[in-house]
Structure formats: C-alpha cells, structure tokens
Short mmCIF file of C-alpha atoms (C1' of nucleotides) in Angstrom, two decimals:
data_model
loop_
_atom_site.label_atom_id
_atom_site.label_comp_id
_atom_site.label_asym_id
_atom_site.label_seq_id
_atom_site.Cartn_x
_atom_site.Cartn_y
_atom_site.Cartn_z
CA MET A 1028 106.88 116.09 143.12
CA ARG A 1029 103.46 117.20 144.21
CA LEU A 1030 100.88 116.45 141.57
CA SER A 1031 98.85 119.52 142.49
CA ARG A 1032 101.74 121.64 141.21
CA TYR A 1033 102.96 119.38 138.43
CA PHE A 1034 102.12 119.58 134.75
CA LEU A 1035 100.45 116.27 134.03
CA PRO A 1036 97.56 116.67 131.59
CA THR A 1037 96.06 113.18 131.54
CA LEU A 1038 93.18 112.38 129.23
CA LYS A 1039 90.20 110.20 129.96
CA GLU A 1040 89.47 109.59 126.32
CA THR A 1041 91.82 108.57 123.56
CA PRO A 1042 92.54 111.09 120.81
CA ALA A 1043 91.29 109.79 117.48
CA GLU A 1044 94.62 109.84 115.68
CA ALA A 1045 96.31 107.28 117.92
CA GLN A 1046 96.15 103.74 116.59
CA ILE A 1047 98.59 101.68 118.60
CA VAL A 1048 98.64 101.18 122.33
CA SER A 1049 101.89 102.99 123.09
CA HIS A 1050 100.77 106.07 121.19
CA ARG A 1051 97.38 106.05 122.89
CA LEU A 1052 98.89 105.67 126.32
CA MET A 1053 101.55 108.31 125.77
CA LEU A 1054 98.87 110.80 124.77
CA ARG A 1055 96.54 109.83 127.60
CA ALA A 1056 99.32 109.89 130.18
CA GLY A 1057 100.29 113.41 129.16
CA MET A 1058 103.75 112.42 127.95
CA ILE A 1059 103.77 113.90 124.46
CA ARG A 1060 101.91 116.40 122.34
CA GLN A 1061 101.99 116.29 118.57
CA ALA A 1062 103.38 119.42 116.93
CA ALA A 1063 103.13 118.23 113.30
CA ALA A 1064 103.10 114.90 111.48
CA GLY A 1065 105.86 112.83 113.06
CA ILE A 1066 107.04 115.67 115.30
CA TYR A 1067 106.34 115.77 119.02
CA SER A 1068 106.83 117.91 122.07
CA TRP A 1069 107.86 115.97 125.16
CA LEU A 1070 105.82 117.00 128.17
CA PRO A 1071 107.34 116.72 131.67
CA LEU A 1072 106.37 113.11 132.37
CA GLY A 1073 107.45 111.87 128.96
CA PHE A 1074 110.65 113.84 129.13
CA ARG A 1075 111.60 112.19 132.41
CA VAL A 1076 111.30 108.75 130.80
CA LEU A 1077 113.21 109.86 127.73
CA LYS A 1078 116.03 111.11 129.97
CA ARG A 1079 116.13 107.87 131.91
CA ILE A 1080 116.42 105.78 128.79
CA GLU A 1081 119.03 108.13 127.41
CA GLN A 1082 121.04 107.78 130.61
CA ILE A 1083 121.02 103.98 130.52
CA VAL A 1084 122.20 104.09 126.93
CA ARG A 1085 124.93 106.54 127.93
CA GLU A 1086 126.13 104.47 130.87
CA GLU A 1087 126.44 101.32 128.80
CA GLN A 1088 128.24 103.11 125.98
CA ASP A 1089 130.68 104.57 128.46
CA ARG A 1090 131.17 101.20 130.11
CA ALA A 1091 132.13 99.74 126.73
CA GLY A 1092 134.80 102.41 126.38
CA CYS A 1093 133.02 104.79 124.01
CA HIS A 1094 133.40 108.53 124.35
CA GLU A 1095 130.45 110.88 124.28
CA MET A 1096 130.51 114.08 122.26
CA LEU A 1097 127.91 116.21 120.52
CA MET A 1098 127.62 117.01 116.86
CA PRO A 1099 125.18 119.60 115.49
CA THR A 1100 121.76 118.88 114.03
CA ILE A 1101 122.46 121.11 111.03
CA GLN A 1102 125.20 120.01 108.64
CA SER A 1103 126.81 121.40 105.53
CA ALA A 1104 125.88 119.72 102.26
CA ASP A 1105 129.51 119.77 101.12
CA LEU A 1106 130.53 116.82 103.28
CA TRP A 1107 127.67 114.79 101.91
CA ARG A 1108 128.70 115.56 98.38
CA GLU A 1109 132.12 114.22 99.28
CA SER A 1110 130.75 110.85 100.38
CA GLY A 1111 128.35 110.77 97.47
CA ARG A 1112 125.29 110.55 99.67
CA TYR A 1113 123.91 114.06 99.07
CA GLU A 1114 122.20 112.84 95.92
CA ASP A 1115 121.66 109.25 97.08
CA TYR A 1116 119.70 110.06 100.20
CA GLY A 1117 116.80 111.52 98.25
CA LYS A 1118 113.74 113.24 99.59
CA GLU A 1119 114.06 111.71 103.02
CA MET A 1120 116.75 114.28 103.77
CA LEU A 1121 115.50 117.68 104.83
CA ARG A 1122 117.47 120.22 102.82
CA ILE A 1123 117.79 123.78 104.02
CA ARG A 1124 119.20 126.90 102.39
CA ASP A 1125 120.61 129.72 104.48
CA ARG A 1126 120.59 133.44 103.74
CA HIS A 1127 123.77 133.16 101.71
CA ASP A 1128 122.23 130.45 99.56
CA ARG A 1129 124.50 127.82 101.07
CA ASP A 1130 123.11 124.29 101.09
CA LEU A 1131 122.58 122.86 104.52
CA LEU A 1132 120.69 119.85 105.80
CA TYR A 1133 119.13 118.64 109.02
CA GLY A 1134 121.22 115.57 109.77
CA PRO A 1135 119.53 112.19 109.29
CA THR A 1136 122.75 110.52 110.54
CA ASN A 1137 126.36 111.50 111.12
CA GLU A 1138 128.86 109.28 109.32
CA GLU A 1139 130.17 112.13 107.20
CA LEU A 1140 130.57 114.56 110.07
CA ILE A 1141 132.32 112.12 112.37
CA THR A 1142 134.61 110.94 109.60
CA ASP A 1143 135.55 114.54 108.89
CA ILE A 1144 136.39 115.12 112.54
CA PHE A 1145 138.32 111.91 112.80
CA ARG A 1146 140.46 112.42 109.71
CA PHE A 1147 141.45 115.91 110.81
CA TYR A 1148 142.93 114.75 114.10
CA VAL A 1149 143.88 111.09 113.94
CA LYS A 1150 146.95 110.24 111.92
CA SER A 1151 148.50 107.12 113.46
CA TYR A 1152 147.39 103.53 113.99
CA ARG A 1153 148.69 103.94 117.54
CA GLU A 1154 145.72 106.21 118.32
CA LEU A 1155 143.30 103.41 117.48
CA PRO A 1156 140.89 101.90 118.27
CA GLN A 1157 138.41 104.67 118.92
CA ILE A 1158 134.64 104.68 119.38
CA LEU A 1159 132.85 108.04 119.52
CA TYR A 1160 129.15 108.59 120.03
CA HIS A 1161 126.55 111.22 120.59
CA ILE A 1162 122.88 111.39 121.46
CA GLN A 1163 121.27 113.93 119.21
CA TRP A 1164 118.02 114.69 117.42
CA LYS A 1165 117.75 113.48 113.87
CA PHE A 1166 115.31 114.32 111.12
CA ARG A 1167 114.23 112.03 108.33
CA ASP A 1168 111.39 113.20 106.17
CA GLU A 1169 109.60 109.85 106.14
CA ILE A 1170 106.92 109.41 103.51
CA ARG A 1171 104.53 108.26 106.14
CA PRO A 1172 105.35 108.90 109.77
CA ARG A 1173 103.11 106.90 112.09
CA PHE A 1174 102.58 105.29 115.45
CA GLY A 1175 103.58 108.32 117.50
CA VAL A 1176 107.20 108.32 118.56
CA MET A 1177 107.72 104.84 117.11
CA ARG A 1178 108.17 106.23 113.64
CA GLY A 1179 108.53 109.96 113.92
CA ARG A 1180 110.28 112.24 111.48
CA GLU A 1181 112.19 113.94 114.25
CA PHE A 1182 113.62 111.46 116.74
CA LEU A 1183 116.34 111.15 119.35
CA MET A 1184 119.05 108.70 118.46
CA LYS A 1185 122.28 107.49 119.95
CA ASP A 1186 124.76 106.92 117.15
CA ALA A 1187 128.26 105.61 117.71
CA TYR A 1188 131.09 105.27 115.23
CA SER A 1189 134.09 102.96 115.53
CA PHE A 1190 137.47 103.41 113.90
CA ASP A 1191 139.98 100.57 113.69
CA PHE A 1192 143.17 99.82 111.86
CA ASP A 1193 142.22 96.39 110.55
CA TYR A 1194 139.27 94.07 110.20
CA ALA A 1195 140.07 92.08 113.34
CA GLY A 1196 140.05 95.26 115.38
CA SER A 1197 136.87 96.44 113.75
CA LYS A 1198 135.18 93.10 114.46
CA HIS A 1199 136.16 93.49 118.10
CA SER A 1200 134.58 96.94 118.20
CA TYR A 1201 131.46 95.46 116.61
CA ASN A 1202 131.39 92.72 119.23
CA LYS A 1203 131.75 95.24 122.03
CA MET A 1204 128.78 97.17 120.78
CA PHE A 1205 126.82 93.95 120.30
CA LEU A 1206 127.25 93.14 123.98
CA ALA A 1207 126.73 96.73 125.11
CA TYR A 1208 123.39 96.66 123.31
CA LEU A 1209 122.32 93.45 124.98
CA ARG A 1210 123.10 95.00 128.36
CA THR A 1211 121.38 98.27 127.48
CA PHE A 1212 118.07 96.74 126.48
CA ASP A 1213 118.14 94.21 129.28
CA ARG A 1214 118.47 97.02 131.81
CA MET A 1215 115.30 98.55 130.43
CA GLY A 1216 113.43 95.32 130.99
CA LEU A 1217 113.28 94.54 127.29
CA ARG A 1218 113.98 91.31 125.47
CA ALA A 1219 115.81 92.57 122.40
CA ILE A 1220 116.84 89.81 120.03
CA PRO A 1221 119.88 90.40 117.81
CA MET A 1222 118.93 89.40 114.27
CA ARG A 1223 121.01 89.17 111.15
CA ALA A 1224 119.99 92.15 109.11
CA ASP A 1225 120.28 93.77 105.75
CA THR A 1226 122.77 96.62 105.61
CA GLY A 1227 120.66 98.73 103.27
CA PRO A 1228 121.96 101.87 101.59
CA ILE A 1229 124.48 102.42 104.36
CA GLY A 1230 126.49 99.53 102.97
CA GLY A 1231 128.78 97.00 104.58
CA ASP A 1232 128.92 93.28 105.14
CA LEU A 1233 128.02 92.67 108.78
CA SER A 1234 124.91 93.90 110.50
CA HIS A 1235 122.48 93.03 113.27
CA GLU A 1236 119.19 94.58 114.22
CA PHE A 1237 118.03 94.41 117.83
CA ILE A 1238 114.36 93.55 117.73
CA ILE A 1239 111.60 93.64 120.33
CA LEU A 1240 108.84 91.23 119.46
CA ALA A 1241 105.48 93.00 119.44
CA GLU A 1242 102.27 92.66 117.45
CA THR A 1243 102.51 96.26 116.39
CA GLY A 1244 106.05 95.86 115.06
CA GLU A 1245 106.59 97.23 111.59
CA SER A 1246 108.47 94.33 110.08
CA GLU A 1247 108.18 90.58 110.02
CA VAL A 1248 110.97 88.67 111.73
CA PHE A 1249 111.98 85.04 112.15
CA CYS A 1250 113.80 83.35 114.97
CA HIS A 1251 114.36 80.15 116.88
CA ARG A 1252 111.78 79.70 119.62
CA ASP A 1253 114.56 79.38 122.21
CA TRP A 1254 115.07 83.13 121.89
CA LEU A 1255 111.81 83.62 123.75
CA SER A 1256 113.27 82.18 126.94
CA LEU A 1257 117.02 82.64 126.50
CA ASP A 1258 118.85 84.48 129.27
CA LEU A 1259 120.21 87.60 127.57
CA ARG A 1260 121.90 89.00 130.64
CA ARG A 1261 125.69 89.26 130.54
CA ASP A 1262 126.90 90.86 133.74
CA ASP A 1263 130.52 89.80 133.61
CA VAL A 1264 131.59 91.16 130.26
CA ASP A 1265 135.30 91.94 129.91
CA TYR A 1266 135.27 94.28 126.93
CA ASP A 1267 139.04 93.94 126.51
CA GLY A 1268 138.98 90.15 126.47
CA ASP A 1269 138.14 87.78 123.65
CA LEU A 1270 134.49 88.42 122.88
CA GLU A 1271 134.10 85.96 120.02
CA PRO A 1272 132.91 83.00 122.14
CA VAL A 1273 130.13 84.93 123.82
CA ILE A 1274 129.08 86.56 120.55
CA GLU A 1275 129.08 83.13 118.97
CA SER A 1276 126.75 81.88 121.69
CA PHE A 1277 124.19 84.41 120.52
CA THR A 1278 124.72 84.42 116.78
CA SER A 1279 124.63 80.63 116.48
CA LEU A 1280 120.94 80.66 117.35
CA TYR A 1281 118.90 81.53 114.29
CA ALA A 1282 117.31 84.97 114.11
CA ALA A 1283 116.82 87.00 110.95
CA THR A 1284 114.87 89.94 109.65
CA ASP A 1285 112.60 89.71 106.66
CA GLU A 1286 115.33 90.71 104.20
CA LYS A 1287 117.75 88.08 105.45
CA HIS A 1288 115.30 85.26 105.95
CA ASN A 1289 114.87 82.72 103.20
CA PRO A 1290 112.34 79.97 103.86
CA ALA A 1291 114.16 77.73 101.40
CA THR A 1292 117.45 77.83 103.25
CA CYS A 1293 116.25 78.37 106.81
CA PRO A 1294 117.73 75.60 108.97
CA LEU A 1295 114.86 75.51 111.44
CA SER A 1296 112.01 73.05 111.48
CA ALA A 1297 108.49 74.41 111.46
CA ASP A 1298 108.30 73.50 115.11
CA GLU A 1299 111.37 75.54 116.04
CA LEU A 1300 110.66 78.58 113.91
CA VAL A 1301 108.87 81.56 115.39
CA THR A 1302 107.42 84.07 112.95
CA ALA A 1303 106.52 87.35 114.55
CA ARG A 1304 106.50 91.09 114.14
CA GLY A 1305 109.23 93.20 115.60
CA ILE A 1306 110.23 96.71 116.61
CA GLU A 1307 113.77 97.69 115.67
CA VAL A 1308 115.34 99.46 118.63
CA GLY A 1309 118.97 99.16 117.63
CA HIS A 1310 121.03 98.49 114.54
CA ILE A 1311 124.74 97.86 114.28
CA PHE A 1312 126.88 97.82 111.15
CA HIS A 1313 130.38 97.08 110.13
CA PHE A 1314 130.99 98.80 106.81
CA GLY A 1315 134.75 98.81 106.36
CA THR A 1316 136.04 101.67 104.26
CA LYS A 1317 132.75 102.83 102.74
CA TYR A 1318 133.26 106.33 104.14
CA SER A 1319 136.95 106.34 105.06
CA ALA A 1320 137.97 105.67 101.44
CA PRO A 1321 136.00 108.39 99.62
CA MET A 1322 136.62 110.84 102.44
CA ASN A 1323 140.23 109.76 102.82
CA ALA A 1324 140.23 108.98 106.53
CA ALA A 1325 143.54 107.16 106.78
CA VAL A 1326 146.16 106.55 109.45
CA ALA A 1327 149.79 105.60 109.11
CA GLY A 1328 150.47 101.96 109.86
CA PRO A 1329 153.61 100.50 111.48
CA ASP A 1330 155.37 100.69 108.14
CA GLY A 1331 154.48 104.35 107.70
CA GLU A 1332 152.07 103.67 104.85
CA PRO A 1333 148.57 105.23 105.09
CA VAL A 1334 145.66 102.81 105.51
CA HIS A 1335 141.96 103.66 105.29
CA CYS A 1336 140.28 103.00 108.60
CA GLN A 1337 137.81 100.18 109.17
CA MET A 1338 134.58 101.69 110.41
CA GLY A 1339 131.31 100.68 111.96
CA SER A 1340 128.23 102.57 113.10
CA TYR A 1341 125.83 101.72 115.87
CA GLY A 1342 122.41 103.25 116.40
CA ILE A 1343 119.84 103.11 119.15
CA GLY A 1344 116.48 104.79 118.74
CA VAL A 1345 116.19 106.51 122.12
CA SER A 1346 112.81 108.17 121.58
CA ARG A 1347 111.46 105.05 119.88
CA LEU A 1348 112.43 103.04 122.95
CA VAL A 1349 109.94 104.99 125.04
CA GLY A 1350 107.17 103.65 122.83
CA ALA A 1351 108.74 100.20 122.61
CA VAL A 1352 108.87 99.81 126.39
CA ILE A 1353 105.18 100.66 126.59
CA GLU A 1354 104.32 98.24 123.80
CA ALA A 1355 106.12 95.56 125.79
CA SER A 1356 104.73 96.52 129.19
CA HIS A 1357 101.18 97.68 129.70
CA ASP A 1358 97.69 96.43 130.55
CA ASP A 1359 94.14 97.65 130.06
CA ALA A 1360 94.53 100.28 132.76
CA GLY A 1361 97.70 101.83 131.40
CA ILE A 1362 101.46 101.75 131.33
CA ILE A 1363 103.55 99.47 133.54
CA TRP A 1364 107.00 101.04 133.74
CA PRO A 1365 109.98 98.85 134.48
CA GLU A 1366 111.62 100.42 137.50
CA ALA A 1367 114.77 101.35 135.59
CA VAL A 1368 112.96 103.74 133.24
CA ALA A 1369 110.00 104.83 135.39
CA PRO A 1370 109.48 108.60 135.61
CA PHE A 1371 109.00 108.20 139.37
CA LYS A 1372 109.48 105.11 141.47
CA VAL A 1373 106.55 105.66 143.81
CA GLY A 1374 103.11 107.15 143.44
CA LEU A 1375 101.93 108.31 146.85
CA ILE A 1376 98.15 108.60 146.89
CA ASN A 1377 96.44 110.76 149.46
CA LEU A 1378 92.92 109.39 149.36
CA ARG A 1379 91.48 112.28 151.37
CA THR A 1380 93.27 115.51 150.69
CA GLY A 1381 92.18 117.99 153.34
CA ASP A 1382 91.92 115.37 156.07
CA ALA A 1383 94.45 116.38 158.71
CA ALA A 1384 95.68 112.88 159.46
CA CYS A 1385 96.02 111.90 155.79
CA ASP A 1386 97.78 115.14 154.89
CA ALA A 1387 100.21 114.81 157.78
CA ALA A 1388 100.99 111.16 157.03
CA CYS A 1389 101.54 111.89 153.34
CA ASP A 1390 103.77 114.85 154.04
CA ASP A 1391 105.82 112.72 156.42
CA ILE A 1392 106.15 109.80 153.99
CA TYR A 1393 106.87 112.16 151.12
CA SER A 1394 109.73 113.93 152.85
CA ARG A 1395 111.23 110.69 154.12
CA LEU A 1396 111.18 109.15 150.65
CA GLU A 1397 112.75 112.28 149.16
CA ALA A 1398 115.40 112.27 151.88
CA ALA A 1399 116.24 108.68 150.95
CA GLY A 1400 116.59 109.66 147.30
CA VAL A 1401 113.46 107.85 146.16
CA GLU A 1402 111.61 109.69 143.41
CA VAL A 1403 108.01 110.07 144.46
CA LEU A 1404 104.92 111.65 142.93
CA LEU A 1405 102.43 112.68 145.59
CA ASP A 1406 98.82 112.90 144.42
CA ASP A 1407 97.60 115.67 146.69
CA ARG A 1408 94.91 116.86 144.34
CA ASP A 1409 91.38 117.38 145.56
CA GLU A 1410 90.03 114.49 143.53
CA ARG A 1411 88.03 111.43 144.35
CA ALA A 1412 89.76 108.20 145.11
CA GLY A 1413 88.70 106.58 141.86
CA ALA A 1414 90.18 109.32 139.74
CA LYS A 1415 93.47 109.10 141.61
CA PHE A 1416 93.68 105.33 141.26
CA ALA A 1417 92.85 105.53 137.58
CA ASP A 1418 95.45 108.20 136.86
CA MET A 1419 98.11 106.40 138.85
CA ASP A 1420 97.45 103.14 137.00
CA LEU A 1421 97.52 105.04 133.72
CA ILE A 1422 100.92 106.63 134.26
CA GLY A 1423 102.20 103.29 135.51
CA LEU A 1424 104.61 104.07 138.34
CA PRO A 1425 106.05 100.79 139.70
CA TRP A 1426 104.78 101.31 143.26
CA GLN A 1427 101.64 102.88 144.62
CA LEU A 1428 101.48 103.79 148.29
CA VAL A 1429 97.90 104.46 149.28
CA VAL A 1430 97.16 106.52 152.37
CA GLY A 1431 93.53 106.74 153.46
CA PRO A 1432 91.62 107.52 156.64
CA ARG A 1433 90.40 103.96 157.02
CA GLY A 1434 93.78 102.29 157.16
CA LEU A 1435 95.43 105.15 158.96
CA LYS A 1436 93.27 104.52 162.05
CA SER A 1437 95.28 101.38 162.63
CA GLY A 1438 98.51 102.86 161.29
CA GLN A 1439 98.29 100.94 158.04
CA VAL A 1440 98.89 102.01 154.45
CA GLU A 1441 98.48 100.00 151.30
CA LEU A 1442 101.44 99.16 149.11
CA LYS A 1443 100.55 98.10 145.58
CA ARG A 1444 102.88 96.78 142.97
CA ARG A 1445 101.75 98.02 139.54
CA SER A 1446 103.25 95.14 137.57
CA ASP A 1447 101.08 92.38 139.03
CA GLY A 1448 98.51 94.36 141.00
CA THR A 1449 99.38 92.73 144.31
CA ARG A 1450 98.70 94.85 147.37
CA GLU A 1451 99.40 94.50 151.02
CA GLU A 1452 98.48 96.39 154.17
CA VAL A 1453 101.63 97.39 155.99
CA SER A 1454 102.79 99.91 158.54
CA ILE A 1455 104.24 103.19 157.32
CA ASP A 1456 107.71 102.26 158.54
CA SER A 1457 107.57 98.91 156.85
CA ALA A 1458 106.42 100.49 153.58
CA LEU A 1459 109.25 103.00 153.75
CA SER A 1460 111.89 100.39 154.36
CA ARG A 1461 110.58 98.37 151.45
CA LEU A 1462 110.73 101.35 149.11
CA THR A 1463 114.02 102.80 150.27
CA GLY A 1464 115.79 99.50 150.76
CA GLN A 1465 116.83 100.76 154.20
CA PRO A 1466 115.96 99.13 157.53
"C1'" C B 836 103.93 108.53 95.65
"C1'" G B 837 99.03 105.33 94.56
"C1'" G B 838 94.28 104.19 97.26
"C1'" G B 839 90.85 105.48 101.29
"C1'" G B 840 89.00 108.42 105.48
"C1'" C B 841 88.52 112.73 108.54
"C1'" G B 842 88.82 118.36 109.87
"C1'" U B 843 82.33 121.28 114.21
"C1'" A B 844 84.14 123.86 122.17
"C1'" G B 845 90.21 121.29 125.59
"C1'" C B 846 88.97 115.62 124.31
"C1'" G B 847 85.33 112.11 121.97
"C1'" C B 848 81.42 112.91 118.57
"C1'" A B 849 76.19 114.28 116.28
"C1'" G B 850 74.26 117.82 112.78
"C1'" C B 851 75.66 118.02 106.41
"C1'" C B 852 72.08 113.76 102.38
"C1'" U B 853 67.03 117.50 102.21
"C1'" G B 854 70.62 125.29 103.10
"C1'" G B 855 67.13 128.93 107.73
"C1'" U B 856 68.67 130.25 116.09
"C1'" A B 857 75.39 125.31 116.41
"C1'" G B 858 74.21 120.63 119.65
"C1'" C B 859 75.41 116.03 122.98
"C1'" G B 860 78.84 113.37 126.41
"C1'" C B 861 83.34 114.03 129.04
"C1'" G B 862 86.51 117.85 130.82
"C1'" U B 863 86.82 123.19 132.84
"C1'" C B 864 84.81 127.21 136.44
"C1'" U B 865 81.14 128.49 140.98
"C1'" G B 866 78.23 126.67 145.00
"C1'" C B 867 76.21 122.78 148.00
"C1'" U B 868 76.16 117.62 149.18
"C1'" U B 869 79.59 113.69 148.80
"C1'" U B 870 84.41 110.95 149.38
"C1'" G B 871 88.70 103.47 149.41
"C1'" G B 872 88.46 102.36 141.99
"C1'" G B 873 87.04 108.04 136.81
"C1'" A B 874 80.31 111.01 142.32
"C1'" G B 875 75.22 113.83 142.58
"C1'" C B 876 72.41 118.32 142.13
"C1'" A B 877 72.19 123.47 140.58
"C1'" G B 878 74.40 127.24 137.75
"C1'" A B 879 78.26 129.18 134.23
"C1'" A B 880 82.10 129.89 130.74
"C1'" G B 881 83.93 128.14 126.29
"C1'" G B 882 83.02 128.09 118.65
"C1'" C B 883 86.64 132.21 112.34
"C1'" C B 884 81.89 124.83 112.17
"C1'" C B 885 90.32 124.12 108.81
"C1'" C B 886 91.26 128.23 104.96
"C1'" C B 887 90.06 130.92 100.33
"C1'" G B 888 86.62 131.62 96.58
"C1'" G B 889 81.72 130.56 94.21
"C1'" U B 890 76.17 129.66 94.16
"C1'" U B 891 72.10 131.69 97.15
"C1'" C B 892 67.85 136.48 100.22
"C1'" G B 893 70.60 133.13 103.48
"C1'" A B 894 76.14 128.21 103.71
"C1'" A B 895 78.78 124.04 109.11
"C1'" U B 896 75.49 122.04 105.19
"C1'" C B 897 75.78 122.74 97.99
"C1'" C B 898 80.11 123.61 94.22
"C1'" G B 899 85.57 124.65 93.08
"C1'" G B 900 90.51 125.13 94.88
"C1'" G B 901 93.97 124.85 98.80
"C1'" C B 902 95.96 123.21 103.67
"C1'" G B 903 96.26 119.82 107.74
"C1'" C B 904 95.75 115.06 110.12
"C1'" C B 905 94.90 109.67 110.08
"C1'" C B 906 94.71 104.65 107.80
"C1'" C B 907 96.29 100.72 103.87
"C1'" G B 908 100.16 99.91 100.35
"C1'" A B 909 104.93 101.04 98.31
"C1'" C B 910 109.26 103.19 100.93
"C1'" C B 911 112.56 103.12 105.31
"C1'" A B 912 120.82 102.84 108.85
#
RNA sequence: CGGGGCGUAGCGCAGCCUGGUAGCGCGUCUGCUUUGGGAGCAGAAGGCCCCCGGUUCGAAUCCGGGCGCCCCGACCA
C-alpha cells in the first residue's frame, strides 16, 4: 500500500475524550472513529488489525474442531421468553419493535438462537459432540461505556457453543476450548492467564476468565507470581486425547478473579500472591442444562430415552483484543504491534520523495516485497523525515525500512525493529532477505 | 442510576465571571526556501460559539429547558 493513496488520518494531538493509552493511540493512529457513546467505525488501519485478530481466533477454533457459522444480529424476543431471559436481561438488552409491532432485540449473546437451531436438527447422541461458533457483532446497552473499544456497547465477539451427551463429554469440550484459548492469545503475543471466575447470570458451575494483566484493567485479579513467567505455549495439543493432565497443570496454579478470590481461604503466602488489574479477553463456561432443559434441546441416548444436552459457551472479545494488545504493547512513541496482528509487516520510508534514486529504490523494494507476499506500507508522501518517522512509530509496524539519499550512495538502507528500536545499516538485498525470509 | 466535568474552526484550547467586531496553537490550501526524528517565511480558506426558548437596544457570555460527550461510583457472559 502506498501511503500517499491510503486513508490514514493520523493525529498529532490526542482527542480530549480518550483516557487510556490504547484509546488514545487508536484515535491518533487513525484506526477508529467514534460514532456514538460506545459505538465506533473502524477505519482502514484499524479494520486490518481487527481482521487479523479475527482470523487467528478463527484458525484456532477450527483447529480445535469447531465449526463456523453465522447467526443474525437481530433476534426474535420469543426465543428469549422461552429461556426466561427476556425479562432477566434488563435494560442492557436493546429492544426493537418492527412495523408489525413484533418484539425484536439486537443480540447481546446467542445461547437461545443456537439452542433453537441445535434442537431442530440434532436428535441422537451419535451426532455428538458438536461445537458451533460464529464471529458476530453484539450490542449491550452498557450503563457506562468507556475506554474506547475496550468497553463498547457494540463489539465484535467470537462465541462458541458446545453440545455433549454427558458431563464427561462436556468437560472435554470445555478443556478443548481452554487450550484453544491459550493458543489463540499466545499467537497474538499476549500473556492471558486463565482464572477461576464467577459464572454470573449466565449460570453454570465451571468457568474461567482469560485475563491480560494491565494497569488499566477494569477488575482486580489475584494470581500466583509464577504466572508472570510461566510458559503458556502448547504446540503439541492432541484435542482428541486426554486433556485433563495438561489442564490440571494450568488450573493447579492459583489464579482467581475478584468474585472468586477470598483472602481468608487463599492458599498463597503474601510473597507468592500477585494482586493486579486485568482485562478480560475471553470467558468460558460450562452450564449444563441451563438452556437445553427449558428449551427442550434433547437427544436420544443409547437406550432411546431423551436426555437434555450438556452445554457450554465460550466467548472471545475480538474488538476488545485490539485495545488489549495495544495496552500490552506500546511505548511513548506509539503502538508496537506483535507481528501476528500487525496491519502491515513493513513500513518502507522514502526519506526524500521526489529524489530519483530514492524513488527508484523504494519502488524496487516495494514491488519485491509485494511479490514475496510481505505486506508493506510505503510512505511516499511529500513530508519531512521527522513526520514520517513519527507517524511510522505511532502506527507501530514491526519493521521500518528507511531509504534515504545518504545511505543510498553506498547502497545501504536502514532496517529498524520497532519493538526494541534497534537499527542496522544493511544492503538492500540483505534487508529484503531478512524481511522475506528468502535467501 | 447517584455524583462531577465539558460542548467555541478538522484537533487541542482561550474568551464567559464583568453582555458590544469570535481569537490562539497545531492541521489544511498557495508560493518560495528547506529536507536523516513532527521545518522557516509570506499569503489564504475554514464558525448555526450543541439545540430551543427567555431577558436585553444588543447574548458565545446572563436565565430556563433539552440533547450530546467524558470522568468517579454502582452495574457488567
């Protein structure tokens, strides 16, 4: 992409409404634009990141054997009356009436809808287990939306729903999602700690929140200090094997949210206990028959008798993750994108647009990177060097390749790594092989 | 929903108390000079001062009522 033709409205000053660093940086980097309280438009740069995060979530769900589908944003109130949640959900649910005076709602979640679909088609235990998911916009009319996309009213969420014949099967589905979540967040360069959590109004008896530690987190959390250095990577997961031992290795180490933490019974010494604030990026629940019973989602067992399915639901806040990654990875100059979610891998800076040698070198590097499948943003604007450096640092692409007349005289360009600021003078060919991974 | 704050040019703000020509910085446009970490000079464009009503000869400014946004708290799969 050539910056001179892109839509990247960066801001030098911070809009007054932004309080936390991720919100400030998203506004300054031209990623989002507020449309109303807690409702945002995603501008091209922000949308690229959102899509990347969504794709990682998708790949890890698929790897765990889940099946993607898409349910609508607008739902009929009737299903919610059936589960009893139409009244329970309260003012947080956005209720809509159509021209025929039928009650509709903008979905805050999808348990009812998925259960309705499931019960219509699935009649035998032999069709289980099943995990279905979608990635769809939700709306919750929060009393006080805040912190940009971290707590919006409209937000993009991945929600998955598992159906099993018995508790053992359901626990296995839960474990699969537990591990899929660890992999998902790890791929984004995040340390997400699974913490025992309250199930809240959704009900159930088993629940973990995946928490990123950050000063701007909305809730207080408690965990063993070993979590801060524990290796969370699990590359060799066999989702069909026995997952209990590996789950046990994580759940045996203390970590709890505010609701589940009790100082009186906490087993940790003051020395071991870390008290911090956290951002919830994922939440998994096992809730048994809470929806399958009232909505009569049952399958025939081996003996022919109908049994209500054991269910779980599993959410990841996709749009919130964009903010969470920034909270976890930035410096005074701007965002530092982990390569896996970066909107572009390389920022190619032409320090002297209009200079024949610089233009030619940049065009050459640009086309060779594109040919190698490396996503590159070429700053070919007629701006001064300082402005280009500042904007590139702000938008935080992992690599900056700086082409200027001075270095070009000796065939050198400067390769800068955004994460630690290290730079080196290298030849164009050497820079290209570094960035493309090809000799 | 309780408490607090703010709505003035694209962004950040001053002016309001004490009513009388709507300002500053950044950004934008033109030209010239510049050019390796947010340049300099000269010129220019850009405003329903959130909305409605009231007081007044006269309202960005005073009064009343709305609306919007932000913060703290409570709330929150």
